[in-house]
Short mmCIF file of C-alpha atoms in Angstrom, two decimals:
data_model
loop_
_atom_site.label_atom_id
_atom_site.label_comp_id
_atom_site.label_asym_id
_atom_site.label_seq_id
_atom_site.Cartn_x
_atom_site.Cartn_y
_atom_site.Cartn_z
CA MET E 1 -19.99 -4.63 -18.09
CA SER E 2 -21.87 -3.46 -21.16
CA ASN E 3 -19.66 -0.54 -22.14
CA GLU E 4 -16.36 -1.99 -23.38
CA SER E 5 -14.90 1.50 -23.97
CA ALA E 6 -14.92 2.04 -20.18
CA LEU E 7 -12.23 -0.63 -19.71
CA PHE E 8 -8.58 0.23 -19.18
CA GLU E 9 -6.18 -2.17 -20.89
CA SER E 10 -3.17 0.02 -20.16
CA MET E 11 -2.57 3.33 -18.41
CA ASP E 12 -0.13 6.21 -18.61
CA ILE E 13 1.30 8.18 -15.69
CA ALA E 14 -1.38 10.89 -16.01
CA GLN E 15 -4.16 8.27 -15.77
CA LEU E 16 -2.45 6.64 -12.78
CA SER E 17 -2.18 10.04 -11.09
CA ALA E 18 -5.85 10.77 -11.81
CA MET E 19 -6.78 7.35 -10.42
CA LEU E 20 -5.03 8.19 -7.13
CA GLN E 21 -6.67 11.62 -6.96
CA ASN E 22 -10.13 10.20 -7.75
CA ALA E 23 -9.64 7.79 -4.84
CA GLY E 24 -8.90 10.75 -2.54
CA TYR E 25 -5.11 10.54 -2.43
CA ARG E 26 -2.59 13.19 -3.32
CA SER E 27 -0.30 12.38 -6.21
CA THR E 28 3.17 13.80 -6.72
CA GLU E 29 5.26 12.82 -9.74
CA VAL E 30 8.94 12.17 -9.06
CA ASP E 31 11.77 10.96 -11.24
CA GLN E 32 13.69 8.04 -9.74
CA ASN E 33 16.74 7.16 -11.84
CA GLY E 34 14.95 8.04 -15.07
CA LEU E 35 11.68 6.32 -14.14
CA VAL E 36 8.63 8.35 -13.19
CA GLN E 37 6.73 7.20 -10.13
CA LEU E 38 3.99 8.69 -7.99
CA LEU E 39 4.30 9.52 -4.29
CA SER E 40 1.21 9.54 -2.10
CA ALA E 41 0.04 8.78 1.43
CA SER E 42 -2.82 7.17 3.28
CA GLN E 43 -3.57 7.79 6.94
CA GLY E 44 -0.20 9.53 7.30
CA ILE E 45 1.75 6.61 5.83
CA GLY E 46 3.68 7.41 2.66
CA PHE E 47 3.59 5.04 -0.29
CA VAL E 48 4.78 4.88 -3.89
CA LEU E 49 3.00 3.85 -7.08
CA ARG E 50 5.54 2.41 -9.52
CA PRO E 51 4.46 1.87 -13.13
CA GLY E 52 5.23 -1.65 -14.29
CA ASN E 53 5.49 -3.50 -17.59
CA PRO E 54 5.16 -1.43 -20.76
CA GLY E 55 2.00 -1.59 -22.84
CA GLU E 56 1.77 -1.57 -26.61
CA GLU E 57 1.64 2.24 -26.82
CA PRO E 58 4.64 4.35 -25.73
CA GLY E 59 4.24 5.64 -22.17
CA GLN E 60 1.57 3.07 -21.31
CA VAL E 61 1.88 0.29 -18.70
CA VAL E 62 -0.20 -2.85 -18.16
CA ASP E 63 0.41 -3.10 -14.41
CA PHE E 64 1.68 -1.13 -11.45
CA THR E 65 2.94 -1.76 -7.92
CA LEU E 66 1.91 0.01 -4.73
CA SER E 67 4.71 -0.02 -2.18
CA CYS E 68 5.22 1.18 1.40
CA ALA E 69 8.68 0.98 2.98
CA LEU E 70 9.24 1.61 6.68
CA GLN E 71 12.73 1.89 8.09
CA ILE E 72 13.19 -0.55 10.94
CA GLN E 73 15.46 0.01 13.90
CA ASN E 74 16.63 -2.66 16.35
CA GLY E 75 15.99 -5.52 13.93
CA LEU E 76 12.90 -7.59 13.24
CA PRO E 77 11.47 -10.57 15.05
CA ALA E 78 12.52 -13.70 13.16
CA ASN E 79 9.17 -14.75 11.74
CA LEU E 80 7.42 -11.40 11.27
CA VAL E 81 7.67 -11.34 7.45
CA SER E 82 6.69 -14.98 6.98
CA GLU E 83 3.73 -14.61 9.36
CA TRP E 84 2.33 -11.64 7.39
CA ASN E 85 2.76 -13.50 4.11
CA ARG E 86 1.06 -16.56 5.60
CA ILE E 87 -2.04 -14.77 6.87
CA LYS E 88 -2.53 -11.98 4.31
CA ARG E 89 -3.69 -12.15 0.72
CA PHE E 90 -3.30 -9.59 -2.05
CA SER E 91 0.04 -8.25 -0.77
CA ARG E 92 3.47 -9.37 0.29
CA LEU E 93 5.93 -8.23 2.89
CA SER E 94 9.70 -8.35 2.45
CA GLU E 95 12.77 -7.21 4.30
CA GLN E 96 15.12 -5.09 2.20
CA GLY E 97 18.13 -4.00 4.22
CA ASP E 98 16.87 -1.80 7.06
CA PHE E 99 13.44 -1.52 5.46
CA LEU E 100 10.28 -3.54 5.81
CA VAL E 101 8.43 -3.25 2.49
CA LEU E 102 4.74 -3.93 1.85
CA THR E 103 3.81 -4.29 -1.84
CA LYS E 104 0.68 -4.93 -3.86
CA ASP E 105 0.57 -5.48 -7.62
CA VAL E 106 -2.37 -4.33 -9.73
CA VAL E 107 -2.83 -5.69 -13.28
CA VAL E 108 -4.84 -3.77 -15.88
CA ALA E 109 -3.87 -5.97 -18.86
CA GLY E 110 -6.92 -7.59 -20.42
CA GLY E 111 -9.17 -4.70 -19.47
CA VAL E 112 -10.38 -3.45 -16.10
CA SER E 113 -13.01 -0.94 -15.05
CA GLU E 114 -12.63 2.22 -13.01
CA ARG E 115 -14.58 0.40 -10.30
CA TYR E 116 -11.94 -2.37 -10.25
CA LEU E 117 -9.18 0.23 -9.84
CA ARG E 118 -11.09 1.98 -7.05
CA ALA E 119 -11.61 -1.38 -5.28
CA ASN E 120 -7.87 -2.06 -5.47
CA MET E 121 -7.11 1.33 -3.93
CA GLU E 122 -9.61 0.63 -1.13
CA LEU E 123 -7.94 -2.73 -0.55
CA TRP E 124 -4.52 -1.04 -0.46
CA ASP E 125 -5.82 1.44 2.13
CA ARG E 126 -7.03 -1.44 4.28
CA LEU E 127 -3.73 -3.31 3.88
CA LEU E 128 -1.85 -0.22 5.12
CA GLN E 129 -4.09 -0.08 8.21
CA ASP E 130 -3.51 -3.78 8.81
CA TYR E 131 0.25 -3.33 8.28
CA VAL E 132 0.55 -0.79 11.10
CA LEU E 133 -1.69 -2.79 13.40
CA PHE E 134 0.17 -6.02 12.58
CA LEU E 135 3.56 -4.47 13.42
CA ARG E 136 2.29 -3.11 16.70
CA ASN E 137 0.49 -6.31 17.74
CA PHE E 138 3.12 -8.77 16.50
CA SER E 139 5.59 -7.48 19.06
CA ARG E 140 3.11 -7.81 21.90
CA VAL E 141 1.90 -11.30 20.97
CA ASN E 142 5.39 -12.66 20.47
CA ALA E 143 6.87 -10.97 23.56
CA GLN E 144 9.67 -9.51 21.49
CA ALA E 145 11.24 -6.09 21.78
CA PRO E 146 8.92 -3.62 20.08
CA VAL E 147 9.38 -3.12 16.37
CA SER E 148 10.31 0.53 16.12
CA THR E 149 10.67 2.63 13.03
CA SER E 150 12.14 6.02 12.41
CA SER E 151 9.03 6.93 10.45
CA VAL E 152 6.97 9.81 11.81
CA GLU E 153 4.22 8.56 9.52
CA LEU E 154 3.96 5.30 11.48
CA GLU E 155 3.52 7.20 14.75
CA GLN E 156 0.83 9.34 13.14
CA ALA E 157 -0.94 6.26 11.82
CA GLU E 158 -0.83 4.60 15.23
CA SER E 159 -2.28 7.76 16.77
CA GLU E 160 -5.05 7.83 14.17
CA GLN E 161 -5.72 4.11 14.73
CA ALA E 162 -6.00 4.75 18.48
CA ASP E 163 -8.53 7.52 17.72
CA ILE E 164 -10.50 5.13 15.52
CA ASN E 165 -10.46 2.42 18.21
CA LEU E 166 -11.57 4.95 20.83
CA SER E 167 -14.45 6.09 18.62
CA ALA E 168 -15.54 2.51 18.04
CA GLU E 169 -15.46 1.77 21.78
CA GLN E 170 -17.51 4.92 22.54
CA GLN E 171 -20.16 3.84 20.05
CA ALA E 172 -20.44 0.32 21.52
#
């Protein structure tokens, strides 16, 4: 990149919010135990952007985490988390109490472009799609009881995914 001034080496909450909005997401600031984070959603699935390690300037961070937690009912199949982490890159899945949490870290330290940030948001969007599909298909493939959540967002996402699949089949 020829224009070094276009690189972000750290970001503040306003820049993170603008990044989400420029990528087509809503962005709502909330205070969580004294830490500001951003709430958003993709395809009806809520997620959080949590600022990470502090930068050199006050209020700046050099990384952030995107996180989506779904509340799980009726337990999880034994190897669901390890299977996701085995087959997927750029994210990790963990079980935290009654929640299944998908996370992705984004580092801006060292300097990144707006294009890099946009690409990471596009990747996150794809990971969320894969997350819902993975949960639905994992139960079928492994002949386990279905993984059910109390999240209305998951049902909406599954409905939207079904619409997308139907559209793709109609075009074929």
